[in-house]
PDB file of C-alpha atoms in Angstrom:
ATOM      1  CA  MET A   1     -15.791  18.839  -7.589  1.00 50.00           C
ATOM      2  CA  SER A   2     -12.423  17.814  -6.559  1.00 50.00           C
ATOM      3  CA  LYS A   3     -12.006  14.810  -3.756  1.00 52.00           C
ATOM      4  CA  PHE A   4      -9.494  14.940  -1.010  1.00 50.00           C
ATOM      5  CA  LYS A   5      -8.233  12.455   1.005  1.00 55.00           C
ATOM      6  CA  LEU A   6      -9.410  12.306   4.521  1.00 54.00           C
ATOM      7  CA  SER A   7      -5.730  12.028   6.059  1.00 55.00           C
ATOM      8  CA  ASP A   8      -4.813  15.103   3.982  1.00 58.00           C
ATOM      9  CA  THR A   9      -7.667  16.702   5.300  1.00 55.00           C
ATOM     10  CA  MET A  10      -6.316  15.504   9.241  1.00 53.00           C
ATOM     11  CA  GLN A  11      -2.580  16.761   8.368  1.00 54.00           C
ATOM     12  CA  PHE A  12      -3.522  19.956   7.175  1.00 57.00           C
ATOM     13  CA  LEU A  13      -5.514  20.597  10.620  1.00 52.00           C
ATOM     14  CA  SER A  14      -3.137  19.408  12.772  1.00 50.00           C
ATOM     15  CA  GLY A  15      -0.640  21.832  11.548  1.00 50.00           C
ATOM     16  CA  ARG A  16      -2.808  24.459  11.522  1.00 50.00           C
ATOM     17  CA  PHE A  17      -3.507  23.449  15.580  1.00 47.00           C
ATOM     18  CA  ASN A  18       0.232  22.802  15.888  1.00 46.00           C
ATOM     19  CA  ALA A  19       0.935  26.342  14.676  1.00 48.00           C
ATOM     20  CA  ILE A  20      -1.564  28.268  16.932  1.00 46.00           C
ATOM     21  CA  VAL A  21       0.145  26.235  19.852  1.00 46.00           C
ATOM     22  CA  GLY A  22       3.503  27.171  19.063  1.00 48.00           C
ATOM     23  CA  GLY A  23       4.839  25.870  16.199  1.00 58.00           C
ATOM     24  CA  GLU A  24       4.056  22.383  13.886  1.00 79.00           C
ATOM     25  CA  VAL A  25       6.288  19.589  15.379  1.00 87.00           C
ATOM     26  CA  THR A  26       7.838  17.464  12.491  1.00 90.00           C
ATOM     27  CA  LEU A  27       8.560  13.553  12.054  1.00 93.00           C
ATOM     28  CA  THR A  28      10.349  11.624   9.357  1.00 94.00           C
ATOM     29  CA  LEU A  29      11.771   8.489   8.880  1.00 95.00           C
ATOM     30  CA  GLU A  30      14.615   7.774   7.074  1.00 95.00           C
ATOM     31  CA  ALA A  31      16.028   4.265   5.678  1.00 94.00           C
ATOM     32  CA  ASP A  32      19.619   3.165   4.736  1.00 93.00           C
ATOM     33  CA  SER A  33      17.295   1.050   2.593  1.00 91.00           C
ATOM     34  CA  GLN A  34      14.046   0.513   1.507  1.00 87.00           C
ATOM     35  CA  ASP A  35      14.732  -3.007   0.216  1.00 94.00           C
ATOM     36  CA  VAL A  36      15.638  -5.318   2.741  1.00 95.00           C
ATOM     37  CA  LYS A  37      15.882  -9.087   2.532  1.00 96.00           C
ATOM     38  CA  ALA A  38      14.253 -11.331   5.455  1.00 96.00           C
ATOM     39  CA  GLY A  39      16.070 -12.320   7.993  1.00 96.00           C
ATOM     40  CA  GLU A  40      18.451  -9.430   7.494  1.00 96.00           C
ATOM     41  CA  GLU A  41      18.021  -6.058   9.380  1.00 96.00           C
ATOM     42  CA  LEU A  42      16.292  -2.817   8.705  1.00 96.00           C
ATOM     43  CA  ARG A  43      18.406   0.659   9.683  1.00 96.00           C
ATOM     44  CA  ALA A  44      16.754   3.600   9.511  1.00 97.00           C
ATOM     45  CA  PHE A  45      16.220   6.963  11.731  1.00 96.00           C
ATOM     46  CA  ALA A  46      13.302   8.913  12.765  1.00 96.00           C
ATOM     47  CA  LYS A  47      13.783  12.487  13.334  1.00 95.00           C
ATOM     48  CA  LEU A  48      11.670  14.305  15.457  1.00 93.00           C
ATOM     49  CA  ARG A  49      11.930  18.469  15.230  1.00 91.00           C
ATOM     50  CA  SER A  50      10.478  21.577  16.937  1.00 86.00           C
ATOM     51  CA  PRO A  51      11.496  24.503  15.305  1.00 83.00           C
ATOM     52  CA  GLU A  52      10.288  27.299  17.866  1.00 81.00           C
ATOM     53  CA  LYS A  53      10.079  26.064  20.883  1.00 85.00           C
ATOM     54  CA  ASP A  54      10.849  23.660  23.553  1.00 88.00           C
ATOM     55  CA  ARG A  55       8.849  20.414  24.103  1.00 88.00           C
ATOM     56  CA  GLN A  56       8.882  17.603  26.254  1.00 89.00           C
ATOM     57  CA  ILE A  57       8.548  14.025  24.432  1.00 91.00           C
ATOM     58  CA  ASP A  58       6.452  12.032  26.060  1.00 93.00           C
ATOM     59  CA  TYR A  59       7.272   9.046  24.138  1.00 94.00           C
ATOM     60  CA  LEU A  60       8.292   7.979  20.505  1.00 94.00           C
ATOM     61  CA  LEU A  61       6.914   4.828  19.309  1.00 96.00           C
ATOM     62  CA  ILE A  62       8.464   3.027  16.712  1.00 97.00           C
ATOM     63  CA  SER A  63       6.172  -0.176  14.997  1.00 97.00           C
ATOM     64  CA  LEU A  64       6.764  -2.795  12.093  1.00 97.00           C
ATOM     65  CA  LYS A  65       4.177  -4.142  10.546  1.00 97.00           C
ATOM     66  CA  GLY A  66       3.767  -7.214   8.094  1.00 97.00           C
ATOM     67  CA  GLN A  67       3.130 -10.735   7.380  1.00 97.00           C
ATOM     68  CA  VAL A  68       4.791 -13.852   8.141  1.00 96.00           C
ATOM     69  CA  GLN A  69       4.151 -17.693   7.252  1.00 94.00           C
ATOM     70  CA  ARG A  70       4.078 -19.537   9.695  1.00 92.00           C
ATOM     71  CA  GLU A  71       2.315 -23.510   9.933  1.00 91.00           C
ATOM     72  CA  GLY A  72       1.801 -22.730   6.295  1.00 89.00           C
ATOM     73  CA  LYS A  73      -0.605 -19.870   6.622  1.00 94.00           C
ATOM     74  CA  TRP A  74       0.156 -16.093   6.551  1.00 95.00           C
ATOM     75  CA  ARG A  75      -0.362 -14.416  10.253  1.00 96.00           C
ATOM     76  CA  ASP A  76       0.155 -10.433  10.581  1.00 96.00           C
ATOM     77  CA  PHE A  77       3.262  -9.565  12.364  1.00 97.00           C
ATOM     78  CA  ALA A  78       3.812  -6.350  14.352  1.00 97.00           C
ATOM     79  CA  GLN A  79       6.490  -5.124  16.901  1.00 96.00           C
ATOM     80  CA  SER A  80       6.376  -1.673  18.631  1.00 96.00           C
ATOM     81  CA  ALA A  81       9.110  -0.428  21.032  1.00 95.00           C
ATOM     82  CA  GLU A  82       8.527   2.663  23.030  1.00 95.00           C
ATOM     83  CA  VAL A  83      11.609   4.945  23.061  1.00 94.00           C
ATOM     84  CA  ALA A  84      12.888   8.523  24.350  1.00 91.00           C
ATOM     85  CA  GLN A  85      10.582   8.127  26.960  1.00 91.00           C
ATOM     86  CA  ALA A  86      10.155  12.109  28.821  1.00 91.00           C
ATOM     87  CA  THR A  87      13.075  13.748  27.227  1.00 90.00           C
ATOM     88  CA  THR A  88      13.208  17.274  26.227  1.00 90.00           C
ATOM     89  CA  LEU A  89      12.759  18.415  22.622  1.00 89.00           C
ATOM     90  CA  PRO A  90      15.128  21.930  22.295  1.00 90.00           C
ATOM     91  CA  ALA A  91      13.734  24.473  19.797  1.00 89.00           C
ATOM     92  CA  ASP A  92      14.880  24.205  16.527  1.00 88.00           C
ATOM     93  CA  HIS A  93      17.076  20.935  17.494  1.00 89.00           C
ATOM     94  CA  GLU A  94      16.575  17.441  15.043  1.00 91.00           C
ATOM     95  CA  PHE A  95      16.220  14.914  17.603  1.00 92.00           C
ATOM     96  CA  VAL A  96      17.363  11.475  15.715  1.00 95.00           C
ATOM     97  CA  VAL A  97      16.478   8.073  17.340  1.00 95.00           C
ATOM     98  CA  PRO A  98      18.656   5.224  15.412  1.00 96.00           C
ATOM     99  CA  ILE A  99      16.181   2.149  14.071  1.00 96.00           C
ATOM    100  CA  VAL A 100      17.944  -1.136  13.711  1.00 95.00           C
ATOM    101  CA  ILE A 101      15.089  -3.915  13.595  1.00 94.00           C
ATOM    102  CA  LEU A 102      15.186  -7.708  12.449  1.00 95.00           C
ATOM    103  CA  ILE A 103      12.983  -8.420   9.713  1.00 96.00           C
ATOM    104  CA  PRO A 104      11.453 -12.002  10.571  1.00 96.00           C
ATOM    105  CA  SER A 105      13.398 -14.674   8.383  1.00 95.00           C
ATOM    106  CA  ASP A 106       9.444 -15.756   7.237  1.00 96.00           C
ATOM    107  CA  ALA A 107       8.737 -12.492   6.346  1.00 96.00           C
ATOM    108  CA  VAL A 108       6.107 -12.537   3.394  1.00 96.00           C
ATOM    109  CA  LEU A 109       8.388 -11.407   0.569  1.00 95.00           C
ATOM    110  CA  THR A 110       6.644  -8.502  -0.959  1.00 93.00           C
ATOM    111  CA  GLU A 111       6.668 -10.252  -4.098  1.00 93.00           C
ATOM    112  CA  ASP A 112       4.778 -12.996  -2.739  1.00 93.00           C
ATOM    113  CA  GLY A 113       1.589  -9.939  -1.479  1.00 92.00           C
ATOM    114  CA  GLY A 114       3.800  -9.254   1.571  1.00 93.00           C
ATOM    115  CA  SER A 115       3.196  -5.791   2.753  1.00 95.00           C
ATOM    116  CA  TRP A 116       5.743  -4.228   5.194  1.00 97.00           C
ATOM    117  CA  SER A 117       5.983  -1.127   7.158  1.00 96.00           C
ATOM    118  CA  LEU A 118       8.262   0.989   9.051  1.00 97.00           C
ATOM    119  CA  SER A 119       5.883   3.495  11.289  1.00 96.00           C
ATOM    120  CA  ALA A 120       7.086   6.037  14.251  1.00 96.00           C
ATOM    121  CA  ARG A 121       4.387   8.124  16.570  1.00 95.00           C
ATOM    122  CA  ALA A 122       5.696  10.962  18.563  1.00 93.00           C
ATOM    123  CA  PHE A 123       3.976  11.336  21.579  1.00 92.00           C
ATOM    124  CA  VAL A 124       4.820  15.410  22.263  1.00 89.00           C
ATOM    125  CA  ASP A 125       3.358  18.142  24.761  1.00 84.00           C
ATOM    126  CA  LYS A 126       0.889  20.820  23.485  1.00 75.00           C
ATOM    127  CA  THR A 127       0.601  18.735  19.983  1.00 77.00           C
ATOM    128  CA  ILE A 128      -1.456  16.666  17.876  1.00 76.00           C
ATOM    129  CA  ASP A 129       0.815  13.585  17.656  1.00 79.00           C
ATOM    130  CA  PRO A 130       3.034  13.375  14.582  1.00 89.00           C
ATOM    131  CA  ARG A 131       3.054  10.859  12.563  1.00 91.00           C
ATOM    132  CA  ALA A 132       5.425   8.681   9.633  1.00 95.00           C
ATOM    133  CA  GLU A 133       5.503   5.928   7.711  1.00 95.00           C
ATOM    134  CA  LEU A 134       7.868   4.007   5.818  1.00 94.00           C
ATOM    135  CA  ALA A 135       6.457   1.338   3.024  1.00 95.00           C
ATOM    136  CA  ILE A 136       9.707  -1.441   3.457  1.00 95.00           C
ATOM    137  CA  LYS A 137       9.741  -3.851   0.145  1.00 95.00           C
ATOM    138  CA  VAL A 138      11.183  -7.455   1.348  1.00 96.00           C
ATOM    139  CA  GLY A 139      12.856 -10.168  -0.522  1.00 93.00           C
ATOM    140  CA  ALA A 140      14.846 -13.027  -0.607  1.00 87.00           C
TER     141      ALA A 140
END
């Protein structure tokens, strides 16, 4: 008997649901580089597309998560921003949001066990919210 991930099943089901209500909305994240130095900017793009019909974007949530070292201890770090509120997404048009976000100078480096990720989640009418995530390698 083969095993499958719950996330794969949810992605399949959300894709089927979105196809029934008018086409799957896709969200992708692309970074200029997934390797960045602590204290420098990460540059990326979130790309949203609705293949078959116009959609209304309620908002797009962009988040950076990782760990920082403060007062000799690792602490969780999270930063989020809502963008593109109440924006129309025309059918078969790619809506691109540029992302420039500063990696903290006290970031725990990936080689030291730190885990960093950039994620995006789109809240779009009549769809199951598409999501995308990128692992980021933070170095010195």
